Short mmCIF file of C-alpha atoms and ligand atoms in Angstrom, two decimals:
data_model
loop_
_atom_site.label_atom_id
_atom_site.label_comp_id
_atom_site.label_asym_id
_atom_site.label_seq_id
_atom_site.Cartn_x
_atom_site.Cartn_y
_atom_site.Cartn_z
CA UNK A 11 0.00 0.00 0.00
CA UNK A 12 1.41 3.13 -0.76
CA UNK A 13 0.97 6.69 1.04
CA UNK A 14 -1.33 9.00 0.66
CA UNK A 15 0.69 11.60 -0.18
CA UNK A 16 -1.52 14.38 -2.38
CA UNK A 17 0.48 15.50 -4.33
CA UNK A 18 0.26 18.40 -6.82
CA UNK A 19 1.56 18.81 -10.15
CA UNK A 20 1.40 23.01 -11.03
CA UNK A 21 -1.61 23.27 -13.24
CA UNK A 22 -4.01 26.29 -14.76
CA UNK A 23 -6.68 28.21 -12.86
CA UNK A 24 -9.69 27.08 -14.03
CA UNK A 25 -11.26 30.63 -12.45
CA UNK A 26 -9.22 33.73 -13.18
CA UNK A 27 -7.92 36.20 -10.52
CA UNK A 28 -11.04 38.69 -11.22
CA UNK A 29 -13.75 36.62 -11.46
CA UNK A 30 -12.50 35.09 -7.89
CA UNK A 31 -12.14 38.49 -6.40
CA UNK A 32 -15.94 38.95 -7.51
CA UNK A 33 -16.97 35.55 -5.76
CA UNK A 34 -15.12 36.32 -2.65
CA UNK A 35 -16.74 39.63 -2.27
CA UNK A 36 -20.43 37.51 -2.02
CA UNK A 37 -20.01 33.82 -2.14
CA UNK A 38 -23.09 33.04 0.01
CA UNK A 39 -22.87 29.41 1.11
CA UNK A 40 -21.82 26.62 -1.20
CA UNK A 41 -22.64 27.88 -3.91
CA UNK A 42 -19.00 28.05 -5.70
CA UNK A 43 -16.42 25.82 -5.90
CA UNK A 44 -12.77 26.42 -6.43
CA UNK A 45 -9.74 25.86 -8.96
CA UNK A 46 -8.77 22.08 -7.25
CA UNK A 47 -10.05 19.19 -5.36
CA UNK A 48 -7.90 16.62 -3.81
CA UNK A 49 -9.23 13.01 -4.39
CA UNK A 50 -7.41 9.26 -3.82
CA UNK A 51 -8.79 5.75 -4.67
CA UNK A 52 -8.68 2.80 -2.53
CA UNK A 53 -9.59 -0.77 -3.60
CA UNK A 54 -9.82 -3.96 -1.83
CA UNK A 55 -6.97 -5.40 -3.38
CA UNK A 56 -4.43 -2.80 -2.97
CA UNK A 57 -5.96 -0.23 -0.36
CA UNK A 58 -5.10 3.74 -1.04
CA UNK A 59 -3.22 4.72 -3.93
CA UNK A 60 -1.03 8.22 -3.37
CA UNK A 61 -4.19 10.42 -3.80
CA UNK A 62 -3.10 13.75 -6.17
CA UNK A 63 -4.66 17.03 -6.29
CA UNK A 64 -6.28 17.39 -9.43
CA UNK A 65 -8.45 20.29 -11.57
CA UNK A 66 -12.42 20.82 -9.53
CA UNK A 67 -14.46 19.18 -12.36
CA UNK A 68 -17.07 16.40 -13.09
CA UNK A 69 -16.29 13.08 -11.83
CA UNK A 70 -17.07 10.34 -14.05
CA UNK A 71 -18.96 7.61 -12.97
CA UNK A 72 -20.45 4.29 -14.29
CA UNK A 73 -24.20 4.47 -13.74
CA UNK A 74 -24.13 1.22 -11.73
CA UNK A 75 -21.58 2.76 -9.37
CA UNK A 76 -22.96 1.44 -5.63
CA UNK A 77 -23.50 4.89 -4.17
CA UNK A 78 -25.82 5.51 -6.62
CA UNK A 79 -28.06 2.86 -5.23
CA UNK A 80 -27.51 1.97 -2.20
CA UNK A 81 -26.02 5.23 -0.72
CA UNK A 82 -22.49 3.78 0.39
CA UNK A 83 -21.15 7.62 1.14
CA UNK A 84 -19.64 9.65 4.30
CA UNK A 85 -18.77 13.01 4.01
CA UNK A 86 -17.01 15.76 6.74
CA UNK A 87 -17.17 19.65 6.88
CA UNK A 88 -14.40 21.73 8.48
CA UNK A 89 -13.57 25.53 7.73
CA UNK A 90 -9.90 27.36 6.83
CA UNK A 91 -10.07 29.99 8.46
CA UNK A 92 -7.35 33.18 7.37
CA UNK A 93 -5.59 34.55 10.23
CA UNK A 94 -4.25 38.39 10.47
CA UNK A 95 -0.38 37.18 9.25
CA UNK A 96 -1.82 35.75 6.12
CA UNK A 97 -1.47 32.07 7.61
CA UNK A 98 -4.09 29.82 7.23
CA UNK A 99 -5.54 27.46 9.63
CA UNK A 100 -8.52 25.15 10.49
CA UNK A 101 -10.25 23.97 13.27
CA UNK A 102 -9.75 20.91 14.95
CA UNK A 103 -9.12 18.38 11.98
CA UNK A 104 -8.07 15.61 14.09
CA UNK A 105 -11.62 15.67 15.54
CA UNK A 106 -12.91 15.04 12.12
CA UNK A 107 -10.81 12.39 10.88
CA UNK A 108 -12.04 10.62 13.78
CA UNK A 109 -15.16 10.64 13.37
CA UNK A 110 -15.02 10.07 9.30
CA UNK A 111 -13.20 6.90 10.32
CA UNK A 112 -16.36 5.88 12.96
CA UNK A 113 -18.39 7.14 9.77
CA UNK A 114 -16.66 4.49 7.84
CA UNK A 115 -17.01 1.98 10.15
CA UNK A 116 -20.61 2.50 10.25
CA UNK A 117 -20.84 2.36 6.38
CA UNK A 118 -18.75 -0.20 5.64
CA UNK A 119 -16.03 1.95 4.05
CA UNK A 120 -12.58 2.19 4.21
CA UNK A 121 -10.99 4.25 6.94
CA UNK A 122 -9.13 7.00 5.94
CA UNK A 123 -5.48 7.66 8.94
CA UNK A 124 -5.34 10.66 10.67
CA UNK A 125 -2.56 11.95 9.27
CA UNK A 126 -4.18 11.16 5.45
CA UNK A 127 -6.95 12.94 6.09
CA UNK A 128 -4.65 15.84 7.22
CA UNK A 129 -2.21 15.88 4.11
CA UNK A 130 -5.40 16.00 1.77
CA UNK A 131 -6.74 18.94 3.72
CA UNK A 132 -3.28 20.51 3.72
CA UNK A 133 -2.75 19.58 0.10
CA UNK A 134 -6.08 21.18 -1.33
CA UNK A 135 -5.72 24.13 0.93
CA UNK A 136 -2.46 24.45 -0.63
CA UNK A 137 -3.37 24.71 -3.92
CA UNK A 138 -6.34 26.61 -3.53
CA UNK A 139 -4.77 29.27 -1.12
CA UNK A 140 -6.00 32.49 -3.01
CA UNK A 141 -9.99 31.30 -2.22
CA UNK A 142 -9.48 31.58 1.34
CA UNK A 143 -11.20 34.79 2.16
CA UNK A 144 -9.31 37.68 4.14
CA UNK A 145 -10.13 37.50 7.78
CA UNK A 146 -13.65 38.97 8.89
CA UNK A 147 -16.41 37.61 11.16
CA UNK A 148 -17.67 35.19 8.82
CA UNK A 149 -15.75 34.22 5.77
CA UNK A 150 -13.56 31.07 5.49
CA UNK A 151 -13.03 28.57 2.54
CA UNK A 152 -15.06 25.37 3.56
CA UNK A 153 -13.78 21.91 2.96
CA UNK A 154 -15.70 19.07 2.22
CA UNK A 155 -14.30 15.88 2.81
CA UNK A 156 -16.72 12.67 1.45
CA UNK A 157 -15.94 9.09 0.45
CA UNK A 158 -18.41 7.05 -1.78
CA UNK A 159 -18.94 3.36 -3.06
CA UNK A 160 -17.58 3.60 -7.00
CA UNK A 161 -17.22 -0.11 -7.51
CA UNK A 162 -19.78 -1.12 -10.42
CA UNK A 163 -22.39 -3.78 -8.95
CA UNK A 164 -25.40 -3.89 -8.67
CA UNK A 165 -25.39 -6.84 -5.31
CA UNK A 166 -25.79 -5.16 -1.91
CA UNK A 167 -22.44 -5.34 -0.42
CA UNK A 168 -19.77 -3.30 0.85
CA UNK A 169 -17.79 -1.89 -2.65
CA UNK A 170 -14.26 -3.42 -3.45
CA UNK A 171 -13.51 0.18 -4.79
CA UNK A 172 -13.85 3.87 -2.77
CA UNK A 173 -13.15 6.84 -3.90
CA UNK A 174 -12.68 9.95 -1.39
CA UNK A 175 -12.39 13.35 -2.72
CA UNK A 176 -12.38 16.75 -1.01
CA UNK A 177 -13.32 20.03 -2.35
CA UNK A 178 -13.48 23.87 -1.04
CA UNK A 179 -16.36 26.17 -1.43
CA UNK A 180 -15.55 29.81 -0.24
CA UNK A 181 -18.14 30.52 2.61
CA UNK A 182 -19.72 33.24 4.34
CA UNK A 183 -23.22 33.05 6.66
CA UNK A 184 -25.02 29.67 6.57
CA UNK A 185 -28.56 30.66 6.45
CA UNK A 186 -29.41 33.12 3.94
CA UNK A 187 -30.62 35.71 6.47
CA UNK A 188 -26.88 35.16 8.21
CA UNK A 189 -26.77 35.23 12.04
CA UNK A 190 -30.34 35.84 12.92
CA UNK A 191 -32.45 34.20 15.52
CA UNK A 192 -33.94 30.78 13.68
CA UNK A 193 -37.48 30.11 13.33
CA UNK A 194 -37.54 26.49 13.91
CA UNK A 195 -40.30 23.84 12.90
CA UNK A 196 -40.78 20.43 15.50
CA UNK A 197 -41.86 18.19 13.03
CA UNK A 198 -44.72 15.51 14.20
CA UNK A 199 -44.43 13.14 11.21
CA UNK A 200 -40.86 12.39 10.06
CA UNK A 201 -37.41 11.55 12.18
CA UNK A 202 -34.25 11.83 11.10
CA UNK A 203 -32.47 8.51 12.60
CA UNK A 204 -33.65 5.09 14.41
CA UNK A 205 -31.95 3.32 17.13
CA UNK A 206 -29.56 1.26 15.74
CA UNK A 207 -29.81 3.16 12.60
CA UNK A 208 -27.15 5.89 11.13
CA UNK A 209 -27.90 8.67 12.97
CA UNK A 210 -24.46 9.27 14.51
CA UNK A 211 -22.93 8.70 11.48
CA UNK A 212 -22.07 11.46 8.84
CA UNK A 213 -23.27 9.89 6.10
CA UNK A 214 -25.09 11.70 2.83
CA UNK A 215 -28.65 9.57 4.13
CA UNK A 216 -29.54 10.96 7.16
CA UNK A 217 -29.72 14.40 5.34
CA UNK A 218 -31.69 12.55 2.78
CA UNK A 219 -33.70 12.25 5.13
CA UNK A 220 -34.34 15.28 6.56
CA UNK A 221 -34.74 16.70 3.21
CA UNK A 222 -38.95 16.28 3.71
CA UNK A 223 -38.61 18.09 7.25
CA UNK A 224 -36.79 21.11 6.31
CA UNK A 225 -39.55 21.68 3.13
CA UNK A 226 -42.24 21.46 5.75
CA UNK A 227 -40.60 24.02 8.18
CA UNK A 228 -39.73 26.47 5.24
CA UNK A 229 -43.99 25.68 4.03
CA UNK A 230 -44.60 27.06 7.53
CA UNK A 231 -42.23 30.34 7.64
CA UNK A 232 -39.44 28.78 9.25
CA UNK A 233 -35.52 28.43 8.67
CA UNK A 234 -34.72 24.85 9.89
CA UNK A 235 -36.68 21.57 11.12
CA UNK A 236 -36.38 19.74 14.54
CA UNK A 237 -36.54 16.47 14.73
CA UNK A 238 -37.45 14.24 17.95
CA UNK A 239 -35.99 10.87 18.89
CA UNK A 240 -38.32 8.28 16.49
CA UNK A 241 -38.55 5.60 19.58
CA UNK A 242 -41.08 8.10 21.55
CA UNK A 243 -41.46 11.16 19.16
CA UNK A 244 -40.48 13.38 22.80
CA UNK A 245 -36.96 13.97 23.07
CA UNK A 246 -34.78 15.99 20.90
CA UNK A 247 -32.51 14.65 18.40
CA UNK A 248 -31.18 17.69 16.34
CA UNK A 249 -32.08 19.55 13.50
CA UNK A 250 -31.06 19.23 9.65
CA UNK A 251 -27.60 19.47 10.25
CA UNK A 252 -27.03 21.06 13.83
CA UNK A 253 -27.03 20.37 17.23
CA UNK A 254 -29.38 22.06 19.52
CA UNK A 255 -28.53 23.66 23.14
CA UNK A 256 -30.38 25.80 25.90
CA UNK A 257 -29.23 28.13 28.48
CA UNK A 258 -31.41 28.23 31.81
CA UNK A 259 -31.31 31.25 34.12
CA UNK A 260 -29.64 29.41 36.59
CA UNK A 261 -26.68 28.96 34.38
CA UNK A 262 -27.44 25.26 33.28
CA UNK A 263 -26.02 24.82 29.24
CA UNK A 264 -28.33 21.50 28.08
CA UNK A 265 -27.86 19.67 25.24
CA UNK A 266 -29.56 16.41 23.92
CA UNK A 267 -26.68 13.19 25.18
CA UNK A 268 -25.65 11.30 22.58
CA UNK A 269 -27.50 8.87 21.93
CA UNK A 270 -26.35 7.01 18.80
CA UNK A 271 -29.09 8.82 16.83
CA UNK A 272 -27.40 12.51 16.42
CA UNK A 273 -24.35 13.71 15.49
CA UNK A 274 -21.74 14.15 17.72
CA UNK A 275 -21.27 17.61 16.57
CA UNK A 276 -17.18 19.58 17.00
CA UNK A 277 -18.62 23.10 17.97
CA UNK A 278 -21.09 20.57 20.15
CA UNK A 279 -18.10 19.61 21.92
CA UNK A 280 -16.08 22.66 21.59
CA UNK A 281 -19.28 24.57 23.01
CA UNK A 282 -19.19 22.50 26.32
CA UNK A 283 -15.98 23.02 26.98
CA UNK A 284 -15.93 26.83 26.55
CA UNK A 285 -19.14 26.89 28.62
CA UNK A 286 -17.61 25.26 31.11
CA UNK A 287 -14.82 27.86 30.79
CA UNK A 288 -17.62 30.39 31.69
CA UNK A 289 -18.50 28.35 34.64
CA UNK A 290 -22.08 27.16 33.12
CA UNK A 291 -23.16 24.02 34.42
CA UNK A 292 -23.20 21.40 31.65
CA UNK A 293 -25.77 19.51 31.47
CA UNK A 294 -25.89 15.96 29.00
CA UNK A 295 -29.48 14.40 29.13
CA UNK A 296 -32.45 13.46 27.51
CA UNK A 297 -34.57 16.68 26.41
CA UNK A 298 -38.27 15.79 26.26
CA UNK A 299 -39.52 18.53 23.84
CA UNK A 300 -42.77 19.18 26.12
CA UNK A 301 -40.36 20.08 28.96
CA UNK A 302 -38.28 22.55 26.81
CA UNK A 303 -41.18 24.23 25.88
CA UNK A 304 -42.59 24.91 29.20
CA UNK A 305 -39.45 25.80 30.60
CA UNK A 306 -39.38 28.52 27.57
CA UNK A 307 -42.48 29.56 28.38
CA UNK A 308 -41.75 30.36 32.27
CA UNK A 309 -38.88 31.71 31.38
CA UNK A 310 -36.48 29.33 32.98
CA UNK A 311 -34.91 28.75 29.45
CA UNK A 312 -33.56 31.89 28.40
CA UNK A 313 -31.43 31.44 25.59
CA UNK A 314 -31.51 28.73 23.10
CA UNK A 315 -29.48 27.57 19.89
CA UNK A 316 -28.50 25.65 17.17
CA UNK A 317 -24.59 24.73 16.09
CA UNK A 318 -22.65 23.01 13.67
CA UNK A 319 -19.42 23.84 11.45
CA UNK A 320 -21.20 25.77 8.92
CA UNK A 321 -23.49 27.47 10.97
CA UNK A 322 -21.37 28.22 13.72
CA UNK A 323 -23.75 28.92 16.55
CA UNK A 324 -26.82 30.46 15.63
CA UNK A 325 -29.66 31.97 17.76
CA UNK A 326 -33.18 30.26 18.11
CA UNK A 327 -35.99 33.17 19.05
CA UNK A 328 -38.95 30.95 18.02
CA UNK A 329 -40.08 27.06 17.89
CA UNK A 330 -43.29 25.97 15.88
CA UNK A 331 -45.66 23.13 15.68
CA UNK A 332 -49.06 22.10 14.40
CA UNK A 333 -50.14 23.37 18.24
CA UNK A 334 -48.74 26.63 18.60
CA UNK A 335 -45.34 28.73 18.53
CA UNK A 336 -43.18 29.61 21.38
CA UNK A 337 -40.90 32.42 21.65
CA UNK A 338 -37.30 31.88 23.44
CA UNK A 339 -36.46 34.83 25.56
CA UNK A 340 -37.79 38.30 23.85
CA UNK A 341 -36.85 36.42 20.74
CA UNK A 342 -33.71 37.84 19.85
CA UNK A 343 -30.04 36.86 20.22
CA UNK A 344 -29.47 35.70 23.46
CA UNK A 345 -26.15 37.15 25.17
CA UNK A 346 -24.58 34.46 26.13
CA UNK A 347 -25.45 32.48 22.80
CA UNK A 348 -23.48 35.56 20.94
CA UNK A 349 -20.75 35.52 23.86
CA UNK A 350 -20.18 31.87 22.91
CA UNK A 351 -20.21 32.60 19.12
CA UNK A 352 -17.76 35.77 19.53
CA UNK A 353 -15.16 33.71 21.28
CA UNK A 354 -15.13 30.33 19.04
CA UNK A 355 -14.91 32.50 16.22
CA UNK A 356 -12.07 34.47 17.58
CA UNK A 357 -9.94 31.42 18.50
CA UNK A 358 -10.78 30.56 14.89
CA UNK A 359 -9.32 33.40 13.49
CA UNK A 360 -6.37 34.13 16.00
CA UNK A 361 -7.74 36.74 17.24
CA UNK A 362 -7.57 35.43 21.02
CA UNK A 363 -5.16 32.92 22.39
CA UNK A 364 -5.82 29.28 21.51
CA UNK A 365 -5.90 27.91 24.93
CA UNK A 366 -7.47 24.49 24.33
CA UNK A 367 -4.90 24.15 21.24
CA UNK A 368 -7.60 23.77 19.02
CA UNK A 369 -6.30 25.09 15.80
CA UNK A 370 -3.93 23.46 13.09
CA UNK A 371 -1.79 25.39 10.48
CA UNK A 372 -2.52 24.47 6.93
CA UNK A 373 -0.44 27.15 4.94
C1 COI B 12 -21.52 21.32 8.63
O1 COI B 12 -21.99 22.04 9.49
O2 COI B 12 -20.36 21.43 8.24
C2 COI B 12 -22.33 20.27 7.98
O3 COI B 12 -21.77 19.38 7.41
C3 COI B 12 -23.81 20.36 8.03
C4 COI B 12 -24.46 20.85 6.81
C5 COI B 12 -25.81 21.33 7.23
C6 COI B 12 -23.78 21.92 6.04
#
């Protein structure tokens, strides 16, 4: 087996220096996609190849490719963030090539070493270093790690041939109305994972299926769907793609446990320990939905929110159902949610120390 060592023969820009400049004054979230993309090939027979970083372009694929049937794909999200010295960094990659390897386990995929996963980031980042955005409050150049199932067969088994790519998208605000308090839908009919099931893996499925729940929450005037546990349809799981938290007035952080059925989210874990920092009580347990609600209503939840990579943290001010709507707090950004946000993002962009030594040097 050989190394994956990424590397990169000199080639064009596919996007001149201009129309780049005009991307990275707007580029939303997603929406464009940059000069290179790193990508490596493993097969059963001789496990990774070196990986190279190649022109961003079409992949070609033979129709009976596995993913395309039986969903056989992971995929990761981490940021690059540019600091004031022109350096470039990201944010706790070791945390993510852990859990793509659980992600792999789960799916029957190859697992992809620390240190791999690393040199691709490092690799693409290299190559691509003009797309990461100068250093503000909210732009970065996100990386998208995935691996999918290219072997052609049709029988449902685990493929005998992977391929893993990753590619950057320059990024600004998640949600369209950027770091506003959420509007967010419970659903009653769908969940997004089942004991046993995928939930706590990263895999393209799970947002599959949370594709129905989101359309119903934007039907009803919200931004992003909640889904409960689909054993009891009372506790909280998480929403589309982020983990959910409250702040009590007695300084209690809660957060649904993990359960095997939601993600365990990096600015999930990176949130407890800051809160911790701030000497709010942490608090892992079930979250029965009912309960939440009251407690919003009395006012003993003050503050509640929603976080993952791309979001960041972002503010909840409202929850709706079929029964009713409830307004967190007056509705607005809580203080402490925007406390928590402020100082994540600064360790992200080196503008406070790094005490929990977070943060890895790409370029
Ligand atoms: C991320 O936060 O990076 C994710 O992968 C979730 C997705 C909603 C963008």
């Amino acid at each position: 087996m050989s190394a994956l060592a990424f590397p990169h023969t000199e080639q064009a820009r596919r996007i001149g220096d201009d129309e780049r400049a005009r991307i990275l004054a707007d580029s939303g979230f997603g929406t464009y996609f940059t000069d290179f993309m790193a990508h490596a090939t493993w097969t059963a027979d001789a496990g990774w190849d070196e990986g190279e970083v190649v022109p961003y372009g079409p992949i070609q694929l033979s129709p009976a490719s596995a993913v395309l049937h039986y969903a056989q794909e992971i995929f990761e999200g981490l940021k690059a963030f540019r600091h004031a010295d022109g350096s470039v960094w990201t944010f706790r990659p070791e945390r993510n090539a852990e859990r793509m390897q659980a992600s792999a386990r789960r799916l029957a995929l190859p697992e992809l070493a620390t240190d791999a996963f690393l040199t691709s980031l490092t690799a693409l980042v290299a190559a691509d270093e003009p797309w990461v955005p100068a250093p503000t409050t909210e732009e970065s150049l996100y990386l998208r790690p995935f691996m999918f199932a290219s072997e052609e067969f049709l029988g449902v088994r685990a493929s005998r041939r992977v391929e893993y790519y990753v590619i950057a998208s320059p990024a600004g605000a998640y949600f369209p109305r950027g770091v506003q308090p959420l509007v967010v839908w419970i659903s009653d009919e769908y969940s997004r994972a089942g004991a046993g099931g995928t939930g706590a893996a990263k895999c393209g499925g799970n947002y599959a299926s949370s594709l129905l729940g989101k359309a119903e929450a934007l039907e009803h005037g919200a931004d992003e769907v909640l889904f409960l546990d689909s054993e009891t349809r009372t506790n909280i799981d998480e929403l589309s793609g982020m983990n959910v938290f409250a702040i009590t007035a007695d300084g209690r952080l809660l957060t649904p446990s993990i359960t095997g059925s939601i993600l365990e989210g990096i600015t999930r874990e990176s949130v407890l320990a800051l809160a911790a920092d701030r000497g709010l009580e942490r608090v892992e347990q079930r979250l029965a939905m009912s309960d939440v609600l009251e407690q919003v209503s009395s006012g003993e939840i003050t503050e509640m929110f929603a976080c993952g990579t791309a979001a960041v943290i972002n503010p909840i001010g409202e929850f709706r159902a079929l029964g009713g709507s409830w307004t967190v707090g007056d509705g607005g950004s809580g203080k402490t949610t925007l406390a928590l946000r402020q100082e994540i993002t600064d360790i992200q962009y080196g503008r406070i120390p790094d005490r929990h030594g977070w943060m890895t040097r790409l370029v």
